[in-house]
Amino acid sequence: MTVKSINTLSLIKILAVVLAIGINCQNPTFAQSVKAQRYVCRVVESFPHDVNSYTQGLFFHNGQLYESAGQYGKSSFRKVDIKKGTALQSFSFPDKYFAEGSVVLDNNLYILTWMERVVFVYDINTLKPVKQFFNPFAEGWGLTTDGKQLIMSDGSSNLYFMDPQTFAEKGRIKVKLNGKELNQLNELEYIKGEIWANVYQEDYIVIINPKTGVVRAMADCKNLLPGSMRTTRTDVLNGIAYNPQNDQIYVTGKYWPKLFRISLTK
């Protein structure tokens, strides 16, 4: 056998292994057996946050922070001065609407409602209404985008990929943590090819593979807000925003007095 033939056989074996790994990664049983890595959220910097904001959506667009807040009779959307925690510009919703997650795609601002099944669309530059869509699902919770489609949660273990032109479903994934379905998925943020999600009433964030639904990692955030800053009104961790201009991640919670810039450590 020649050296050339040996090298050819070696190359074939390598390709076979790579192919097998690729097939297994697409196999649900293989993917669901992946154990999530664990990280801890560390505060890098803190900013004021409106304690009257029941945070539902949080995101950056062109370096500017925006936030949608819920509750019937108090739902609003605001352009936020991150240094002061105050609204530079805002508008409120009629009392019958409970605002939920929000995101911008192609200069269109999309805002979900909880059980009203209305998706509001605004021009992000003027904050003037453009159109409305019907939400085909009973509830709307979190909303983000991969730059091509919208990604929505509804409080279940599913994430839905929605057409930004019609708000029709294009596909879905079921999210699993260590092989078990993970329900109560809430606020979402798409960061470097992965979906970060709050889990309602939990003090951790999960990082999800958007193709398989497998949770790659968990980030423990339970010690972010000190007990001295908590009151009887302080609610759960909710709100993840990634600013690509400085490659930083920010989080907050419902009625929290602080917004935190964080890093993850093992």
Short mmCIF file of C-alpha atoms in Angstrom, two decimals:
data_model
loop_
_atom_site.label_atom_id
_atom_site.label_comp_id
_atom_site.label_asym_id
_atom_site.label_seq_id
_atom_site.Cartn_x
_atom_site.Cartn_y
_atom_site.Cartn_z
CA MET A 1 0.00 0.00 0.00
CA THR A 2 1.40 3.40 -0.95
CA VAL A 3 1.66 6.48 1.28
CA LYS A 4 -0.89 8.15 -1.00
CA SER A 5 -3.46 5.38 -0.47
CA ILE A 6 -2.90 5.45 3.30
CA ASN A 7 -3.50 9.21 3.35
CA THR A 8 -6.64 8.73 1.28
CA LEU A 9 -7.97 6.10 3.70
CA SER A 10 -7.21 8.38 6.66
CA LEU A 11 -9.07 11.22 5.00
CA ILE A 12 -12.07 8.98 4.38
CA LYS A 13 -12.11 7.91 8.05
CA ILE A 14 -11.94 11.51 9.22
CA LEU A 15 -14.80 12.52 6.93
CA ALA A 16 -16.86 9.57 8.19
CA VAL A 17 -16.38 10.67 11.81
CA VAL A 18 -17.28 14.28 11.00
CA LEU A 19 -20.40 13.11 9.15
CA ALA A 20 -21.43 10.89 12.04
CA ILE A 21 -21.06 13.76 14.50
CA GLY A 22 -23.12 16.00 12.24
CA ILE A 23 -25.90 13.42 11.99
CA ASN A 24 -25.92 12.88 15.75
CA CYS A 25 -26.16 16.62 16.42
CA GLN A 26 -29.35 16.67 14.38
CA ASN A 27 -30.69 13.64 16.23
CA PRO A 28 -33.14 14.77 18.96
CA THR A 29 -32.09 12.01 21.37
CA PHE A 30 -28.41 12.97 21.06
CA ALA A 31 -29.10 16.69 21.30
CA GLN A 32 -31.38 16.40 24.32
CA SER A 33 -28.71 14.49 26.23
CA VAL A 34 -26.42 17.52 26.20
CA LYS A 35 -25.96 18.81 29.75
CA ALA A 36 -26.17 22.57 30.07
CA GLN A 37 -23.06 24.44 31.16
CA ARG A 38 -23.45 26.64 34.22
CA TYR A 39 -22.41 30.27 34.53
CA VAL A 40 -22.89 33.01 37.10
CA CYS A 41 -23.94 36.56 36.19
CA ARG A 42 -21.49 39.17 37.46
CA VAL A 43 -22.32 42.88 37.67
CA VAL A 44 -19.93 45.02 35.64
CA GLU A 45 -21.87 48.27 35.85
CA SER A 46 -25.25 49.39 37.16
CA PHE A 47 -27.67 52.07 35.95
CA PRO A 48 -30.92 53.54 37.30
CA HIS A 49 -34.13 51.79 36.20
CA ASP A 50 -37.71 52.98 36.52
CA VAL A 51 -39.24 51.13 39.49
CA ASN A 52 -42.69 51.69 37.96
CA SER A 53 -41.77 49.69 34.86
CA TYR A 54 -43.16 46.16 34.74
CA THR A 55 -40.49 45.19 32.22
CA GLN A 56 -41.68 42.97 29.37
CA GLY A 57 -39.33 43.77 26.49
CA LEU A 58 -35.82 45.22 26.49
CA PHE A 59 -33.53 45.77 23.50
CA PHE A 60 -31.04 48.05 21.79
CA HIS A 61 -31.47 49.52 18.33
CA ASN A 62 -28.63 51.56 16.82
CA GLY A 63 -27.07 51.87 20.26
CA GLN A 64 -30.28 53.17 21.85
CA LEU A 65 -32.06 51.31 24.67
CA TYR A 66 -35.83 50.70 24.40
CA GLU A 67 -38.25 49.06 26.82
CA SER A 68 -41.85 47.86 26.78
CA ALA A 69 -43.74 47.64 30.08
CA GLY A 70 -46.91 45.73 30.94
CA GLN A 71 -49.97 45.72 33.22
CA TYR A 72 -53.49 46.70 32.25
CA GLY A 73 -53.92 50.45 32.43
CA LYS A 74 -50.15 50.99 32.72
CA SER A 75 -48.68 49.45 29.57
CA SER A 76 -46.19 51.63 27.71
CA PHE A 77 -43.23 51.75 25.38
CA ARG A 78 -40.28 54.05 25.95
CA LYS A 79 -36.99 55.20 24.51
CA VAL A 80 -34.69 55.15 27.54
CA ASP A 81 -31.87 57.39 28.68
CA ILE A 82 -29.67 54.59 30.02
CA LYS A 83 -27.61 56.89 32.24
CA LYS A 84 -30.68 58.31 34.01
CA GLY A 85 -33.22 55.51 33.62
CA THR A 86 -35.79 58.00 32.40
CA ALA A 87 -37.86 58.11 29.22
CA LEU A 88 -36.63 60.28 26.35
CA GLN A 89 -39.80 59.50 24.44
CA SER A 90 -42.76 57.26 25.24
CA PHE A 91 -46.34 56.33 24.52
CA SER A 92 -49.03 54.41 26.40
CA PHE A 93 -51.51 51.75 25.35
CA PRO A 94 -55.29 51.79 25.89
CA ASP A 95 -56.26 50.22 29.21
CA LYS A 96 -57.57 47.03 27.57
CA TYR A 97 -54.08 46.04 26.37
CA PHE A 98 -51.32 44.35 28.38
CA ALA A 99 -48.08 45.07 26.50
CA GLU A 100 -45.49 42.32 26.27
CA GLY A 101 -42.23 41.68 24.41
CA SER A 102 -40.89 44.03 21.74
CA VAL A 103 -38.22 44.15 19.05
CA VAL A 104 -37.17 46.07 15.92
CA LEU A 105 -36.67 44.50 12.51
CA ASP A 106 -36.13 46.59 9.34
CA ASN A 107 -37.10 49.77 11.22
CA ASN A 108 -40.43 48.24 12.21
CA LEU A 109 -41.11 48.08 15.94
CA TYR A 110 -43.18 45.02 16.89
CA ILE A 111 -44.92 44.89 20.28
CA LEU A 112 -46.87 41.87 21.51
CA THR A 113 -49.91 41.92 23.77
CA TRP A 114 -50.50 39.24 26.37
CA MET A 115 -53.98 37.77 25.72
CA GLU A 116 -55.46 40.33 23.35
CA ARG A 117 -53.84 38.59 20.34
CA VAL A 118 -52.84 41.92 18.79
CA VAL A 119 -49.34 42.65 17.51
CA PHE A 120 -48.73 46.37 17.17
CA VAL A 121 -46.29 47.62 14.54
CA TYR A 122 -44.76 51.11 14.68
CA ASP A 123 -42.11 53.07 12.81
CA ILE A 124 -39.17 52.99 15.22
CA ASN A 125 -37.91 56.37 14.01
CA THR A 126 -41.16 58.24 14.62
CA LEU A 127 -42.96 55.84 17.00
CA LYS A 128 -46.05 56.31 14.84
CA PRO A 129 -48.35 53.30 14.26
CA VAL A 130 -47.96 51.46 10.95
CA LYS A 131 -50.22 48.40 11.17
CA GLN A 132 -51.49 45.60 13.37
CA PHE A 133 -51.29 41.82 13.09
CA PHE A 134 -53.37 39.02 14.58
CA ASN A 135 -51.39 36.72 16.86
CA PRO A 136 -52.38 33.13 15.96
CA PHE A 137 -51.45 31.98 19.47
CA ALA A 138 -53.51 32.53 22.60
CA GLU A 139 -50.77 34.47 24.39
CA GLY A 140 -47.77 36.61 23.51
CA TRP A 141 -44.81 36.81 25.91
CA GLY A 142 -41.28 37.45 24.61
CA LEU A 143 -40.10 38.66 21.21
CA THR A 144 -36.75 38.90 19.44
CA THR A 145 -35.31 38.54 15.93
CA ASP A 146 -32.46 36.79 14.16
CA GLY A 147 -32.42 39.57 11.57
CA LYS A 148 -34.70 37.72 9.16
CA GLN A 149 -37.68 36.52 11.15
CA LEU A 150 -39.34 37.21 14.48
CA ILE A 151 -38.96 34.74 17.35
CA MET A 152 -41.75 34.60 19.93
CA SER A 153 -42.44 32.86 23.24
CA ASP A 154 -45.90 32.24 24.70
CA GLY A 155 -45.09 30.95 28.19
CA SER A 156 -44.79 27.35 27.04
CA SER A 157 -41.67 25.37 26.11
CA ASN A 158 -42.07 26.38 22.46
CA LEU A 159 -40.36 29.16 20.54
CA TYR A 160 -42.09 30.24 17.35
CA PHE A 161 -40.49 31.66 14.22
CA MET A 162 -42.86 34.23 12.70
CA ASP A 163 -43.01 35.94 9.32
CA PRO A 164 -42.43 39.69 9.89
CA GLN A 165 -44.65 40.53 6.91
CA THR A 166 -47.72 38.58 8.04
CA PHE A 167 -46.99 37.27 11.55
CA ALA A 168 -47.76 33.77 10.32
CA GLU A 169 -45.82 30.89 11.85
CA LYS A 170 -42.86 29.67 9.79
CA GLY A 171 -41.62 27.07 12.25
CA ARG A 172 -41.05 26.23 15.90
CA ILE A 173 -38.68 24.50 18.29
CA LYS A 174 -39.32 22.87 21.65
CA VAL A 175 -36.84 23.98 24.27
CA LYS A 176 -35.31 21.34 26.51
CA LEU A 177 -33.01 21.70 29.49
CA ASN A 178 -30.96 18.59 30.25
CA GLY A 179 -33.45 16.51 28.26
CA LYS A 180 -36.61 17.90 29.88
CA GLU A 181 -39.05 20.43 28.43
CA LEU A 182 -38.53 23.93 29.83
CA ASN A 183 -41.77 25.88 30.23
CA GLN A 184 -42.46 29.51 31.12
CA LEU A 185 -40.03 30.90 28.53
CA ASN A 186 -40.40 34.66 28.71
CA GLU A 187 -38.36 37.63 27.47
CA LEU A 188 -35.98 36.81 24.60
CA GLU A 189 -32.81 38.19 23.07
CA TYR A 190 -30.89 36.91 20.04
CA ILE A 191 -27.15 37.13 20.75
CA LYS A 192 -24.47 35.91 18.35
CA GLY A 193 -26.51 33.10 16.85
CA GLU A 194 -28.16 31.93 20.08
CA ILE A 195 -31.41 32.75 21.86
CA TRP A 196 -31.15 33.99 25.42
CA ALA A 197 -34.34 33.65 27.45
CA ASN A 198 -35.69 34.56 30.84
CA VAL A 199 -37.77 31.86 32.52
CA TYR A 200 -40.74 33.34 34.35
CA GLN A 201 -40.33 33.32 38.14
CA GLU A 202 -36.79 31.95 37.90
CA ASP A 203 -33.52 33.75 38.68
CA TYR A 204 -31.61 32.32 35.76
CA ILE A 205 -31.22 32.88 32.03
CA VAL A 206 -30.99 30.05 29.51
CA ILE A 207 -28.98 30.10 26.28
CA ILE A 208 -30.71 28.11 23.53
CA ASN A 209 -29.60 26.57 20.25
CA PRO A 210 -32.14 28.02 17.75
CA LYS A 211 -31.96 24.94 15.51
CA THR A 212 -32.38 22.18 18.09
CA GLY A 213 -34.03 23.92 21.05
CA VAL A 214 -31.36 22.50 23.35
CA VAL A 215 -30.28 24.71 26.26
CA ARG A 216 -26.52 25.03 25.91
CA ALA A 217 -26.00 26.98 29.10
CA MET A 218 -27.65 28.47 32.18
CA ALA A 219 -26.65 31.76 33.80
CA ASP A 220 -27.43 32.13 37.51
CA CYS A 221 -28.59 35.69 38.24
CA LYS A 222 -30.08 35.27 41.70
CA ASN A 223 -27.64 37.61 43.46
CA LEU A 224 -27.79 40.48 40.94
CA LEU A 225 -30.21 42.69 42.86
CA PRO A 226 -29.16 43.07 46.52
CA GLY A 227 -31.74 42.42 49.21
CA SER A 228 -31.32 46.00 50.41
CA MET A 229 -32.76 47.24 47.10
CA ARG A 230 -35.76 44.94 47.16
CA THR A 231 -39.21 45.92 48.40
CA THR A 232 -42.51 44.07 48.64
CA ARG A 233 -43.23 45.33 45.11
CA THR A 234 -39.98 44.09 43.55
CA ASP A 235 -40.84 41.38 41.04
CA VAL A 236 -38.98 38.80 38.98
CA LEU A 237 -35.89 38.95 36.78
CA ASN A 238 -37.03 39.87 33.26
CA GLY A 239 -35.34 41.77 30.46
CA ILE A 240 -32.24 40.94 28.41
CA ALA A 241 -30.69 43.43 25.98
CA TYR A 242 -27.58 43.05 23.84
CA ASN A 243 -25.85 46.12 22.44
CA PRO A 244 -23.73 45.10 19.42
CA GLN A 245 -22.07 48.51 19.38
CA ASN A 246 -20.12 47.73 22.55
CA ASP A 247 -20.66 43.95 22.64
CA GLN A 248 -22.28 44.16 26.09
CA ILE A 249 -25.29 42.49 27.72
CA TYR A 250 -27.74 44.23 30.05
CA VAL A 251 -30.46 42.76 32.28
CA THR A 252 -33.12 44.01 34.66
CA GLY A 253 -36.38 42.92 36.28
CA LYS A 254 -39.99 43.93 36.78
CA TYR A 255 -40.14 46.98 39.08
CA TRP A 256 -36.38 46.76 39.64
CA PRO A 257 -34.52 49.96 40.60
CA LYS A 258 -31.45 48.95 38.60
CA LEU A 259 -30.40 47.88 35.12
CA PHE A 260 -27.17 45.87 35.12
CA ARG A 261 -24.43 45.42 32.55
CA ILE A 262 -23.22 41.89 33.15
CA SER A 263 -20.59 39.35 32.25
CA LEU A 264 -20.72 35.57 32.70
CA THR A 265 -18.22 33.61 34.75
CA LYS A 266 -17.96 29.89 35.47
#
